[in-house]
XYZ file of C-alpha atoms in Angstrom:
492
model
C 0.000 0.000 0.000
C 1.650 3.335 -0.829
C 0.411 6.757 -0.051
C 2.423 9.806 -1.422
C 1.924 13.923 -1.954
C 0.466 13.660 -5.412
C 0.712 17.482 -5.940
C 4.154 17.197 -5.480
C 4.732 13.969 -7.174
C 3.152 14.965 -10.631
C 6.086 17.685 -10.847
C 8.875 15.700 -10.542
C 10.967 14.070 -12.761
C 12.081 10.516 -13.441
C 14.698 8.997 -16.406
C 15.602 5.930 -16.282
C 19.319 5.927 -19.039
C 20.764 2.725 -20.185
C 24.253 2.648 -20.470
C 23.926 0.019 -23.983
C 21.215 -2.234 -25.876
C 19.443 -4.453 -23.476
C 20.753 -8.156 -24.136
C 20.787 -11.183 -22.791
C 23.418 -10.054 -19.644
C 21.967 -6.505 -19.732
C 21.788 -5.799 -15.813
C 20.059 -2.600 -14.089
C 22.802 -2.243 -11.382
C 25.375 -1.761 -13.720
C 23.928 -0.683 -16.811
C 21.589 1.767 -16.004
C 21.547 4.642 -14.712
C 17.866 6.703 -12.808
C 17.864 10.244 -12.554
C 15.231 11.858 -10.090
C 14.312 15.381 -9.307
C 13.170 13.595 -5.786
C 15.926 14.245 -2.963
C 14.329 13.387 -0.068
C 11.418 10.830 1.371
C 9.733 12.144 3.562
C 7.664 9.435 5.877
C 7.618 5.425 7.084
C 8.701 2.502 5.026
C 7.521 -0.397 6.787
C 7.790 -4.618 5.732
C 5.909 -6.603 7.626
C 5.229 -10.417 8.507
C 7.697 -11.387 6.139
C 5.690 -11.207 2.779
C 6.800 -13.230 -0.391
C 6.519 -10.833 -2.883
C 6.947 -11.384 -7.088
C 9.058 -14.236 -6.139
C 11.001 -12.596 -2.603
C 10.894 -13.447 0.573
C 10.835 -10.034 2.345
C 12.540 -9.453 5.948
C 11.027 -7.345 8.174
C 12.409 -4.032 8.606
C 11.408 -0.264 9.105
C 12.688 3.159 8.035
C 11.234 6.294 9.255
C 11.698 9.487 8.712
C 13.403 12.084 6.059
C 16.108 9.371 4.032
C 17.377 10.388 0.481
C 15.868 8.642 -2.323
C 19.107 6.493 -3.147
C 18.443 5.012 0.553
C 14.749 4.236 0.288
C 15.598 2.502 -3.016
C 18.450 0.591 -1.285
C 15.914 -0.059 1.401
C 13.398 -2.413 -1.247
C 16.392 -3.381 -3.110
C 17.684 -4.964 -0.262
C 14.176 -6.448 1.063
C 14.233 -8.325 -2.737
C 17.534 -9.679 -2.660
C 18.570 -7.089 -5.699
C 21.295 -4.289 -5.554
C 19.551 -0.572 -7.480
C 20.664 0.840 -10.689
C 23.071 3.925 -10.055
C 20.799 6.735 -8.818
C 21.502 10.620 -9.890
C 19.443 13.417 -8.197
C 18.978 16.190 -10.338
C 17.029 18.238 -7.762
C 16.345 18.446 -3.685
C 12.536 18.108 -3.486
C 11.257 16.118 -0.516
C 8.354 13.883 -1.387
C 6.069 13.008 1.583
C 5.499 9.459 0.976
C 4.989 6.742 3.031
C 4.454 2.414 2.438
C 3.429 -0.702 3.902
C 3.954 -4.199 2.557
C 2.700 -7.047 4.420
C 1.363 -10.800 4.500
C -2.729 -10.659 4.966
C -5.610 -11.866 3.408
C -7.931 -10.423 0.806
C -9.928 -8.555 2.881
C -6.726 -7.185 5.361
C -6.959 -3.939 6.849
C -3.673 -1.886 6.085
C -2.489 0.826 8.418
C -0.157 2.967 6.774
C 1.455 5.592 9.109
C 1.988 9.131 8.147
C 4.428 11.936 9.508
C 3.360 14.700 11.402
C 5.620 17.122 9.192
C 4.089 16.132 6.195
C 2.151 18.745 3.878
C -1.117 19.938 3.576
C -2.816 18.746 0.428
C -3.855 15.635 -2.197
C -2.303 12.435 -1.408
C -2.719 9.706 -3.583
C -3.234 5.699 -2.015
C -1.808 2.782 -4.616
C -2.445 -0.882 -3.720
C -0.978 -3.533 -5.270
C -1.793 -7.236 -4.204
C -0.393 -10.480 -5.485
C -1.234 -14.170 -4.732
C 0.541 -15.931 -3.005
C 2.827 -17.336 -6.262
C 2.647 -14.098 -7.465
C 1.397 -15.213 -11.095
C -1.481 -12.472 -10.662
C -1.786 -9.422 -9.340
C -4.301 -6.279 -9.305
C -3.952 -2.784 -8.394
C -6.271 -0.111 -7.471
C -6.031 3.628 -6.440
C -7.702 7.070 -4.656
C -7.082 9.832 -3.357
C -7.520 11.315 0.022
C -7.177 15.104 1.357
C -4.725 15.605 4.407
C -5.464 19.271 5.843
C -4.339 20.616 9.061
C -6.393 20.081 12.099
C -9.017 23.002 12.824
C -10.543 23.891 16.195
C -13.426 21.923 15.437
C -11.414 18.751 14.810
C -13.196 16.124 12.315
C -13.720 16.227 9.093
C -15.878 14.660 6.478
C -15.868 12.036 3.470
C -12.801 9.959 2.992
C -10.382 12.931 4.635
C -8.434 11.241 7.137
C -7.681 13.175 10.377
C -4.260 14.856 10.484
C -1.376 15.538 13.291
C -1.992 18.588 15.023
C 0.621 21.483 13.349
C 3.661 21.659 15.442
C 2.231 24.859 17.072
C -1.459 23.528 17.600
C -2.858 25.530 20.879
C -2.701 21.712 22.648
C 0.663 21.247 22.296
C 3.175 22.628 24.912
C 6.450 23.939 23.495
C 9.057 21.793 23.248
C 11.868 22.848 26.066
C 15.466 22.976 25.780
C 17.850 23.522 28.452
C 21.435 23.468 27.822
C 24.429 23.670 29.906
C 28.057 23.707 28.610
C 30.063 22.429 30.939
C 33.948 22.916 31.795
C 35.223 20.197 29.896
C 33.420 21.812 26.668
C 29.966 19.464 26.713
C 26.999 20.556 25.828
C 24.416 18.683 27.913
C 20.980 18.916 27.233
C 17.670 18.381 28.250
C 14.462 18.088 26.026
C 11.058 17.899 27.562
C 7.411 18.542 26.742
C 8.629 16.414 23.225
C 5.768 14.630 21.048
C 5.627 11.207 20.252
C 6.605 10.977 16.239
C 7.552 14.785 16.193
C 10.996 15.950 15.282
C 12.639 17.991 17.469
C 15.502 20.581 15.865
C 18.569 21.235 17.901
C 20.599 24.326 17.049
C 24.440 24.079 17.901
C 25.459 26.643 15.736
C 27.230 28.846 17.936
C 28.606 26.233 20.447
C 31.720 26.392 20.772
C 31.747 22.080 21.790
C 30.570 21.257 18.820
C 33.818 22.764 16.394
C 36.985 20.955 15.503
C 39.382 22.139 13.068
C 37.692 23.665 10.460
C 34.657 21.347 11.025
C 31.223 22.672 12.590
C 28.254 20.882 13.917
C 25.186 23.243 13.447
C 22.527 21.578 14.480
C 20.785 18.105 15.266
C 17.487 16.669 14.386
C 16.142 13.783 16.441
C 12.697 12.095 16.014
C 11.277 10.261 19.034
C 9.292 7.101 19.124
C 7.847 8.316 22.437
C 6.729 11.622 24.206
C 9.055 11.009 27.423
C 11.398 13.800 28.149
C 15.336 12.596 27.506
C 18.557 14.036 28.394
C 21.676 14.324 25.469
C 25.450 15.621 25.281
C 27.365 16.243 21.859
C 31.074 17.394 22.002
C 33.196 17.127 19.192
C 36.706 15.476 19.447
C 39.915 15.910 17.773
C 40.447 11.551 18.769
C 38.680 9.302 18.586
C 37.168 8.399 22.224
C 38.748 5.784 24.173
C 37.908 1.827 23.637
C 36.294 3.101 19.803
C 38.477 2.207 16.758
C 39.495 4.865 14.438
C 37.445 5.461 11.478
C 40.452 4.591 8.805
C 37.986 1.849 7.799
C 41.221 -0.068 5.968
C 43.019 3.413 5.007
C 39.654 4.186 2.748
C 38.888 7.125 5.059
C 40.659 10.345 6.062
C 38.936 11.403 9.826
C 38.385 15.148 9.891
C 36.789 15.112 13.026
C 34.752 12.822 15.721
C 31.955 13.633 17.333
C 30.291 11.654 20.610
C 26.221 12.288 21.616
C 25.382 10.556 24.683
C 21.109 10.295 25.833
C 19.331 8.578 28.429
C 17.444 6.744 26.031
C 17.587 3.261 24.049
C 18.456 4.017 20.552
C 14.726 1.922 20.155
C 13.366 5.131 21.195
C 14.755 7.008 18.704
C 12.786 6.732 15.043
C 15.746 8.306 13.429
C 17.950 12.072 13.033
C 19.789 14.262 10.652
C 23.223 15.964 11.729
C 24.045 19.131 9.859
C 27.460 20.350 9.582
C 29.824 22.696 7.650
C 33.240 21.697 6.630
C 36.064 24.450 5.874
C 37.215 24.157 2.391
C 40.967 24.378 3.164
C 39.978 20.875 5.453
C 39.950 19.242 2.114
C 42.640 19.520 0.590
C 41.740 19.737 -2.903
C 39.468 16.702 -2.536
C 36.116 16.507 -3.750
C 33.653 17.287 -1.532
C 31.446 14.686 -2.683
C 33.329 12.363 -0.705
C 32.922 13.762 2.830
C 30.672 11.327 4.577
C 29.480 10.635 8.206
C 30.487 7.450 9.868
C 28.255 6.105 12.751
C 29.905 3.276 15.135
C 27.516 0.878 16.532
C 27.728 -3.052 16.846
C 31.680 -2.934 17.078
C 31.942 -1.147 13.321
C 31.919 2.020 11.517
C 28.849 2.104 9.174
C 28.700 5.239 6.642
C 25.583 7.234 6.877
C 23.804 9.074 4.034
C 25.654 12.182 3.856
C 24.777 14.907 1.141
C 26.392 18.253 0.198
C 23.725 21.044 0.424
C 25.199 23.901 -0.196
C 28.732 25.931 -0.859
C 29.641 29.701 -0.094
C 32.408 31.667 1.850
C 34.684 28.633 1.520
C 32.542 26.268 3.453
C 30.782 23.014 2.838
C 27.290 22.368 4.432
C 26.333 18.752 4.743
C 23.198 16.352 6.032
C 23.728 13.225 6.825
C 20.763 10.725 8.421
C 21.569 8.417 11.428
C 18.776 5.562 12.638
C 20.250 6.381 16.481
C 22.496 8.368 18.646
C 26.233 7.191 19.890
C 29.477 7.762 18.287
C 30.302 9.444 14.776
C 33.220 10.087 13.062
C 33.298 12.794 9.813
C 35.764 11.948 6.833
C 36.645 12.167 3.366
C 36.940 8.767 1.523
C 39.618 7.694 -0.179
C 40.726 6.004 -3.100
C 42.485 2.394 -2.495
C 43.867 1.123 -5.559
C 46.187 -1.211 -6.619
C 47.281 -3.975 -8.821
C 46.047 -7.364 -8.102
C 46.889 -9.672 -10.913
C 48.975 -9.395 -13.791
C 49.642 -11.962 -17.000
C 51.257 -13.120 -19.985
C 48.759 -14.370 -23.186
C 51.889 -16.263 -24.135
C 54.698 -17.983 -22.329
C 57.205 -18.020 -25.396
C 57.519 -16.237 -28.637
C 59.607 -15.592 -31.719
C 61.307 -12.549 -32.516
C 59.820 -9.699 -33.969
C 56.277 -10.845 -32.688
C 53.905 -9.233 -30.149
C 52.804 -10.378 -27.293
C 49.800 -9.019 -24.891
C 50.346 -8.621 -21.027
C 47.134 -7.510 -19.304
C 46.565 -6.703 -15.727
C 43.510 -6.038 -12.938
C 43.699 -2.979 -11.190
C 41.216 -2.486 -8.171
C 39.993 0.102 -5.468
C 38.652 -1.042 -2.790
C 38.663 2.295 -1.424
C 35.253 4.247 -0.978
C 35.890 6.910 -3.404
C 36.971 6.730 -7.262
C 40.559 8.183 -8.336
C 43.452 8.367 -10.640
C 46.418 5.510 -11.257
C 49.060 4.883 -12.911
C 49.868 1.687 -14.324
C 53.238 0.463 -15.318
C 54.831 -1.979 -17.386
C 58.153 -3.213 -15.988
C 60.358 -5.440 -18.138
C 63.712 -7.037 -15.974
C 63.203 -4.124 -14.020
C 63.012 -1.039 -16.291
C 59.294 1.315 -17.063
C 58.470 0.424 -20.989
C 55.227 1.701 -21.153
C 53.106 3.362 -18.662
C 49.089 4.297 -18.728
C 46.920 6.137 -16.286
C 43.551 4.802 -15.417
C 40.167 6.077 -13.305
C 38.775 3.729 -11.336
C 35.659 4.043 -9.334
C 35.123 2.679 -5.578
C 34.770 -0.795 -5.417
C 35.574 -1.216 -9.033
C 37.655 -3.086 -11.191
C 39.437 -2.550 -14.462
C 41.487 -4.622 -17.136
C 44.675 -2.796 -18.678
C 46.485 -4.096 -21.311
C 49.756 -3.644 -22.888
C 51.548 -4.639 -25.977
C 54.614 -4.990 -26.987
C 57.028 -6.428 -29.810
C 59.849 -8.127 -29.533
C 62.901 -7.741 -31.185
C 65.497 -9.492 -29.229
C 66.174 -12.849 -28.234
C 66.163 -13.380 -24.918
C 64.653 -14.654 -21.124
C 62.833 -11.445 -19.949
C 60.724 -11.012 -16.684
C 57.783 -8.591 -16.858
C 55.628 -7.124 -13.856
C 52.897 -4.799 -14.031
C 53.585 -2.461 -10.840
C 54.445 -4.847 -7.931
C 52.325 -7.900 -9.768
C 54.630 -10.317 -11.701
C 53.120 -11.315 -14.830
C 56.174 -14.194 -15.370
C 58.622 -15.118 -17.318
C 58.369 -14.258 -21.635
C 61.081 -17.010 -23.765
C 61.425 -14.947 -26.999
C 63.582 -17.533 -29.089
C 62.920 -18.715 -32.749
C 60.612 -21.782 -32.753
C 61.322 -24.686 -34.374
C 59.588 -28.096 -34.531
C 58.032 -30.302 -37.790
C 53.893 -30.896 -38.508
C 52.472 -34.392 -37.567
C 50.209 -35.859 -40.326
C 49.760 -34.898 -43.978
C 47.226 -33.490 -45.418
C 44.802 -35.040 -47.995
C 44.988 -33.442 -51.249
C 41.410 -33.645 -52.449
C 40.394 -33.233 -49.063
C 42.600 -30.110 -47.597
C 42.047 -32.316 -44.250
C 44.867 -34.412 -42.498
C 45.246 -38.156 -43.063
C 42.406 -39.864 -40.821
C 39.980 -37.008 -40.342
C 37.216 -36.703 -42.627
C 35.750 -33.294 -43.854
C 33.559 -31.492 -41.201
C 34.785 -34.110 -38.632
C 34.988 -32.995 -34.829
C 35.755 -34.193 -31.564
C 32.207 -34.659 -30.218
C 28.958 -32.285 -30.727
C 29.317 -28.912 -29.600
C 26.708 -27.852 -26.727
C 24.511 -25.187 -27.751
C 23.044 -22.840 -25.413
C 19.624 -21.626 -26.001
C 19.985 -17.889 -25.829
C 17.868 -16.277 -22.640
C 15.254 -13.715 -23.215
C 16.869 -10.643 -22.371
C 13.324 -9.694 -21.104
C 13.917 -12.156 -18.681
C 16.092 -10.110 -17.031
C 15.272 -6.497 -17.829
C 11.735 -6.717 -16.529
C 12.390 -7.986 -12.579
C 13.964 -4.755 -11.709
C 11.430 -2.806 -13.404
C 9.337 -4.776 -10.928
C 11.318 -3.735 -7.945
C 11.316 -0.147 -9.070
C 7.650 0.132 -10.761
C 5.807 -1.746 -8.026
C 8.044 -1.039 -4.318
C 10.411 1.444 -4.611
C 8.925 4.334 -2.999
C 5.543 5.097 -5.110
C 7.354 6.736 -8.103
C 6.888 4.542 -11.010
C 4.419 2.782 -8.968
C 1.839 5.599 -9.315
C 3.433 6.259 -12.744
C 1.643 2.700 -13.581
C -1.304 3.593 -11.615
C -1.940 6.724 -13.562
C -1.031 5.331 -16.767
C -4.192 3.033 -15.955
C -6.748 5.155 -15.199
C -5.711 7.515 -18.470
C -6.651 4.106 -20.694
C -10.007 3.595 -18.620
């Protein structure tokens, strides 16, 4: 069931680029490319009762809250055992949106929850139900009006009743006390705070909360509850005793840590957004694209959605979205790259003839960059090429070369060894004759072979281009969902 901001939603754009011609081992994650004019969703993604769904078993999971697009689309991706096409945003429009997917019978009652924060206007419901093999399906569709609460509470037809506006006359102020204390903490203490509400936390001028040409400015936090909690942020030039640094294998340069202690479970937080501005001169000529927010929890660093917002006056602002509250870490990623294999197509050759020596070079780093491969031959550069290779990537280089000289020649690509070339002239005589009316050698009849070949029926590249369609058209986040639901009604 999917509800989303329809006024909004009709607005927006959505392209979905292939990279080539769809074939038989055409794949979405790698050859295709969606641009959106949606930054944000806004709202609760929600999987429920494990549902098998177009062939998946879903686990269940929840996401609430303001994530970017590229994480809501990770978050289905994941639930059907997929990875997403490469996502581009093109724009930084939030879409209120929310979803619910569960296991029920034909006449099940869905609850889908809403946010508080959401807009005033035409929302549009989708449902799409499958049996339980998922051969059929149907789909149907409305529209509801979600207005602000008036005095006289209520409201008619098939308007559901909305959150009370942040400032509704019922609703105390939320109450923030803050106390900075000697060892640069800033301690806090919320109260009068509404269950699903998001509370904004303005650090902006604390001095606790700077480190070395980084900033925190403020901190969002949405509670699961309405009981009043207490929190401290600092930030730290070190990372805090018994915590690992962030180097996550050398693939991340720490700018700065930062450490938020509350008297809550992190199960009664529903999730937060951190913003912070980075000095340009911190980067060092890097792009900012690859500043991120690390969050350590279960013994690891886990990266966070982090986006760049804005640039002026030589500073960076970022957002970055955190499911709970402990210990972060801010960084630039970095490129790891490196030669991992290197070979020879041949072993031995005569002079004068060329010979092919390709290598893999990989990054397992978390950001792309810039490398240069070499071709070593008993020791000396011969040829040299510079490559860009993206994070978590892979590429093939080749090089080749002719041979003049005679000779027993080692060749390396970098520190890889690709072995040992023989370039000598070859000698050796031909084993059979050849029949002269046949052109075939004594023995073998014309057309003969060792055996029949295997032939493998070629796939239907259809096969594969229309599950992710599936993931993205049906699940992910009501976008080409309703695209299908509108197309619909236009034929009716």
């Amino acid at each position: 069931m999917l509800l989303y901001d329809e006024d909004t939603y009709v607005n927006q754009r959505f392209m979905l680029d292939l990279k080539e011609e769809p074939s038989a081992d055409f794949s979405f994650s790698e050859d295709a490319t969606l641009e959106h004019s949606v930054g944000d969703v806004n709202g609760v993604m929600e999987v429920s009762g494990n549902p098998d769904f177009f062939g998946a078993t879903m686990s269940d999971e929840k996401l609430t809250g303001m994530s970017s697009f590229a994480t809501t689309l990770d978050f289905f991706a994941d639930k059907f055992h997929t990875v997403s096409p490469e996502t581009t945003a093109t724009d930084d429009t939030r879409l209120d949106a929310s979803m619910k997917v569960i296991e029920g019978s034909a006449t099940e009652q869905v609850t889908v929850e809403t946010m508080s924060n959401w807009r005033p206007g035409t929302y549009r419901w989708v449902a799409v139900s499958s049996t339980e093999n998922s051969e059929e399906f149907v789909t149907d569709m409305g529209t509801i009006t979600i207005k602000k609460a008036s005095s006289g509470g209520g409201g008619g037809g098939d308007t559901p009743p909305s959150d009370p506006p942040d400032d509704a006359p019922g609703d105390p102020p939320v109450e923030i006390d803050r106390e900075v204390t000697e060892e640069g903490i800033v301690k806090l203490t919320i109260t009068n705070f509404q269950s699903g509400k998001t509370v904004t936390i303005d650090l902006a001028d604390t001095p606790a909360t700077k480190q070395g040409g980084v900033k925190l400015n403020a901190v969002q936090a949405t509670m699961a509850n309405g009981e009043a909690f207490t929190m401290s942020v600092n930030a730290l030039d070190d990372v805090p005793e018994d915590t690992p640094p962030v180097t996550r294998r050398g693939a991340v340069r720490p700018l700065t840590y930062i450490n938020v202690e509350h008297s809550n479970t992190n199960d009664a937080f529903s999730g937060g957004t951190f913003e912070f501005t980075v000095d340009e001169e911190q980067l060092n000529g890097e792009d900012p694209e690859n500043v991120g927010l690390y969050r350590f929890n279960d013994d690891e660093w886990n990266p966070l959605d982090t986006r760049l917002v804005s640039q002026s006056d030589g500073e960076y602002t970022f957002e970055a979205d955190t499911p709970g509250f402990s210990v972060f870490a801010l960084g630039v990623k970095q490129a790891q790259i490196s030669v991992t294999d290197a070979s020879l197509a041949q072993q031995s050759i005569a002079p004068g003839e060329q010979s092919t020596v390709s290598a893999t070079v990989t990054n397992d780093g978390e950001a792309a960059g810039e490398y240069l491969v070499q071709l070593f031959v008993d020791g000396n550069v011969e040829a040299e090429q510079s490559v860009q290779v993206g994070a978590g990537e892979s590429q093939t280089v080749t090089f080749d070369r002719t041979w003049d000289d005679a000779g027993s020649y080692d060749v390396a690509v970098n520190n890889q060894s690709a072995g040992t070339l023989d370039v000598a002239q070859q000698t050796g005589t031909a084993t059979g004759t050849a029949d002269p009316g046949t052109g075939t050698p004594d023995g073998e009849s014309p057309g003969a072979t060792d055996g029949p070949e295997d032939t493998e029926e070629p796939s239907n590249p259809l096969d594969t281009i229309l599950s992710i369609p599936v993931l993205i058209g049906v699940v992910v986040i009501i976008l080409i969902a309703a695209i299908y639901g509108l197309d619909t009604s236009r034929k009716e």
